[in-house]
PDB file of C-alpha atoms in Angstrom:
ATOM      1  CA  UNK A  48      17.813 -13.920  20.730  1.00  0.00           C
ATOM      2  CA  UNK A  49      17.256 -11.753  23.462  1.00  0.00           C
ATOM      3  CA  UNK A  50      15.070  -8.548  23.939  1.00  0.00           C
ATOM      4  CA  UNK A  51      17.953  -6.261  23.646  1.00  0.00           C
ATOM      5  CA  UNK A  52      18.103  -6.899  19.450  1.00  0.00           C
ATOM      6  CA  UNK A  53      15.399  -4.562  18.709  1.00  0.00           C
ATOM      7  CA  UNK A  54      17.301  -2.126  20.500  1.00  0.00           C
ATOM      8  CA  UNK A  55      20.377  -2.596  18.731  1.00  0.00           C
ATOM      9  CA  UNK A  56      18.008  -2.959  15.836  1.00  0.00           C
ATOM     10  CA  UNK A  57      17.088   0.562  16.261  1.00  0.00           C
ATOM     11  CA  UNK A  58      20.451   2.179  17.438  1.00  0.00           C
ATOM     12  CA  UNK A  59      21.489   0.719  13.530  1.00  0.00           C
ATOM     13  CA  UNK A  60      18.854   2.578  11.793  1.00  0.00           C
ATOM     14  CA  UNK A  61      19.150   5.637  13.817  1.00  0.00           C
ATOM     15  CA  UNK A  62      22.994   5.883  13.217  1.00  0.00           C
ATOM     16  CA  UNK A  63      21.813   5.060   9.830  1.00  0.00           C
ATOM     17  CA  UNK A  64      19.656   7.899   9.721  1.00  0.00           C
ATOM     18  CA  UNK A  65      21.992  10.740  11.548  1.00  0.00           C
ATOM     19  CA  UNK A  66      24.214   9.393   9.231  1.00  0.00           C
ATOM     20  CA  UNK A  67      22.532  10.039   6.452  1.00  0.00           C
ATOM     21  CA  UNK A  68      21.420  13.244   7.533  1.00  0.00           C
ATOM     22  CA  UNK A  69      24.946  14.675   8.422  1.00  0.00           C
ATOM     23  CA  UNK A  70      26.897  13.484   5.233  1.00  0.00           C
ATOM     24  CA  UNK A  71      24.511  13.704   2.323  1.00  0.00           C
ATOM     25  CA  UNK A  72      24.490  16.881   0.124  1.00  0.00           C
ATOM     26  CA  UNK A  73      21.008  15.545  -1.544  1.00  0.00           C
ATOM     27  CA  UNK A  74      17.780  17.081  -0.250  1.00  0.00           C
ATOM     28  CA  UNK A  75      16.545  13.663  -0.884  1.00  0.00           C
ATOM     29  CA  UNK A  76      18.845  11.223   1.140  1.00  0.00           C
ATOM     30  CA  UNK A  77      18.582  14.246   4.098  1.00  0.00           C
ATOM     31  CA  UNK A  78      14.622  13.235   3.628  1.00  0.00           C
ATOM     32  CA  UNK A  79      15.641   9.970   3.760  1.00  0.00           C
ATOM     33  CA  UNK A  80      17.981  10.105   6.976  1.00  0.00           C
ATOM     34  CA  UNK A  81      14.754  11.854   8.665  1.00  0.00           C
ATOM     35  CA  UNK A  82      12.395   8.903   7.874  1.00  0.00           C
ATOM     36  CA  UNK A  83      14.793   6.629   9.432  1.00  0.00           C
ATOM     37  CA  UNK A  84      15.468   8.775  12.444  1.00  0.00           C
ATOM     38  CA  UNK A  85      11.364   8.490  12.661  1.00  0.00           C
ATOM     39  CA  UNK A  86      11.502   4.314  11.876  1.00  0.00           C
ATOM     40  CA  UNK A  87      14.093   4.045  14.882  1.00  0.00           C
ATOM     41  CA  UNK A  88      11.553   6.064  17.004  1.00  0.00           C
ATOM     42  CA  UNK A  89       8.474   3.922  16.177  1.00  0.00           C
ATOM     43  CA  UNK A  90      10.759   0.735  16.969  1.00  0.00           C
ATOM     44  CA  UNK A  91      11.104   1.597  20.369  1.00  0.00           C
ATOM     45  CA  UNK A  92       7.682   2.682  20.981  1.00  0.00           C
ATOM     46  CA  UNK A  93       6.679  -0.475  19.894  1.00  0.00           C
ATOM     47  CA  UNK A  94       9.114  -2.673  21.641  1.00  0.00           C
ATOM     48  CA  UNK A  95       8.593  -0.777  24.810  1.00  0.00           C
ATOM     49  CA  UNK A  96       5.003  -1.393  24.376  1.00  0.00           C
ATOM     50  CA  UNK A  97       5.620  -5.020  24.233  1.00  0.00           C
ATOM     51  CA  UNK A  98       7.068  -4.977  27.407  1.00  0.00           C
ATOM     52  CA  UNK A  99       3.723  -3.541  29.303  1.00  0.00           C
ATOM     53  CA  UNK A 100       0.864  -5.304  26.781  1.00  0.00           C
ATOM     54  CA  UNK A 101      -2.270  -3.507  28.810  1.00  0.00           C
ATOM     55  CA  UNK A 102      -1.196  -0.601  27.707  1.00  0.00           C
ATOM     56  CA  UNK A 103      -1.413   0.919  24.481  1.00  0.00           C
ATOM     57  CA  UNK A 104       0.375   4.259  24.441  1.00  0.00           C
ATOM     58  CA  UNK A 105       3.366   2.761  22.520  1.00  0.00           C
ATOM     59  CA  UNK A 106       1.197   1.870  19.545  1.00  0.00           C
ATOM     60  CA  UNK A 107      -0.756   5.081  20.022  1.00  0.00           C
ATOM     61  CA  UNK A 108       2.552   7.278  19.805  1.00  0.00           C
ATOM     62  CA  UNK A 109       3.826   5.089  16.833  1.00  0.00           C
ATOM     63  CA  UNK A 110       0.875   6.361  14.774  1.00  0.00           C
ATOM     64  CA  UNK A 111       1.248   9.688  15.900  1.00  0.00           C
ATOM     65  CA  UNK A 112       4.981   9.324  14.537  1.00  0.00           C
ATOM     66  CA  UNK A 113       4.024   7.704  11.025  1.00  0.00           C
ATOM     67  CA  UNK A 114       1.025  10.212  10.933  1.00  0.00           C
ATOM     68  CA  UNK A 115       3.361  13.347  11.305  1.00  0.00           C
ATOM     69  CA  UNK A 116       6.173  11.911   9.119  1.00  0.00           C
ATOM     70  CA  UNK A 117       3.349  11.221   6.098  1.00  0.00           C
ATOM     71  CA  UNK A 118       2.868  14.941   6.663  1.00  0.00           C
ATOM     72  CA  UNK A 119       6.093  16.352   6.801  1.00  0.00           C
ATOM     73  CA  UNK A 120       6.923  13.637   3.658  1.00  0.00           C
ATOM     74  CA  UNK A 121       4.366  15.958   1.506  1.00  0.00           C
ATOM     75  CA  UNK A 122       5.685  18.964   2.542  1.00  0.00           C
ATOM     76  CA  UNK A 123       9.328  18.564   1.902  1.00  0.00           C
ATOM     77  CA  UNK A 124       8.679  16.875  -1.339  1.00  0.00           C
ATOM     78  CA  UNK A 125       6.460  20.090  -2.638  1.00  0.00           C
ATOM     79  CA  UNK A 126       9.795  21.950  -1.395  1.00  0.00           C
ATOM     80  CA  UNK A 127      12.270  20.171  -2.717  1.00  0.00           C
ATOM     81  CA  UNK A 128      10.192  20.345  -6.061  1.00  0.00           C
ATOM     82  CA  UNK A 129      10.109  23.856  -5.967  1.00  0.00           C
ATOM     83  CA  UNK A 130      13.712  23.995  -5.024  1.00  0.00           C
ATOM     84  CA  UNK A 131      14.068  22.246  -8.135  1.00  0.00           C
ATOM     85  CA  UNK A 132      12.084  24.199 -10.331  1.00  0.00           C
ATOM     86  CA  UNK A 133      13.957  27.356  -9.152  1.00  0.00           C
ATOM     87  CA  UNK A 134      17.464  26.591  -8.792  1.00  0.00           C
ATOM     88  CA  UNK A 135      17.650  22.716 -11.069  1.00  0.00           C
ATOM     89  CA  UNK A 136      19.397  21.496  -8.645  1.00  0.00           C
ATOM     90  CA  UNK A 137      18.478  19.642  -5.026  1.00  0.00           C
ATOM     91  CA  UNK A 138      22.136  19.976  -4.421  1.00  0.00           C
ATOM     92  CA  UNK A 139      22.042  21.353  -0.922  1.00  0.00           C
ATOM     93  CA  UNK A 140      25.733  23.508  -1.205  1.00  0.00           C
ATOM     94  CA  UNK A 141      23.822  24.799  -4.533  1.00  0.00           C
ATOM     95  CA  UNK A 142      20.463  26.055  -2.474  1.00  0.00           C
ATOM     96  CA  UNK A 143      22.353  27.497   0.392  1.00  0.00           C
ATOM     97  CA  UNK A 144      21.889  31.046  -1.330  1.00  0.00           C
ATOM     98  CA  UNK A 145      17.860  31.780  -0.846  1.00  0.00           C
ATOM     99  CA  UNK A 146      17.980  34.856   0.124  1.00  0.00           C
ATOM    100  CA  UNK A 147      18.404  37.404  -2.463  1.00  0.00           C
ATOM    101  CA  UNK A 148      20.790  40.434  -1.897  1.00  0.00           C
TER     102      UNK A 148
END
């Protein structure tokens, strides 16, 4: 196998993930989508980084990446649960009203 599968590896989970993101009614799967949009990211940082070993900005940026989606993980999780607690539904059609008239 050539180089190129890692690309195609992460085209798959990126179309995966704007899939995801574009079709799904579920705050959840959205979440979901967004994590894989980030995986596809952090595969290319790190394949690109294989390409030029003496330097380690690829691996550096890859944390970065896993780092800020840990964070934004949390964050959308304390939402959604909110979301859940104030309308019982993570239905995103359902939520669309949040501001009140």
């Amino acid at each position: 196998m050539g180089n190129s599968i890692y690309l195609l590896l992460s085209a798959f989970v990126f179309s995966a993930g704007v899939a995801l993101v574009l079709t799904r009614q579920n705050v959840i799967a959205v979440l979901i989508g967004v994590e894989l949009v980030f995986n596809a990211a952090n595969i290319n940082f790190v394949y690109f980084n294989a390409l030029y070993p003496e330097r380690l900005d690829g691996q550096f940026f890859s944390l970065v990446v896993i780092t800020i989606a840990a964070a934004e993980t949390a964050l959308a999780l304390a939402i959604i649960v909110k979301l859940y607690r104030t309308y019982h539904t993570t239905n995103l059609d359902e939520i669309s009203n949040l501001v009140e008239e």
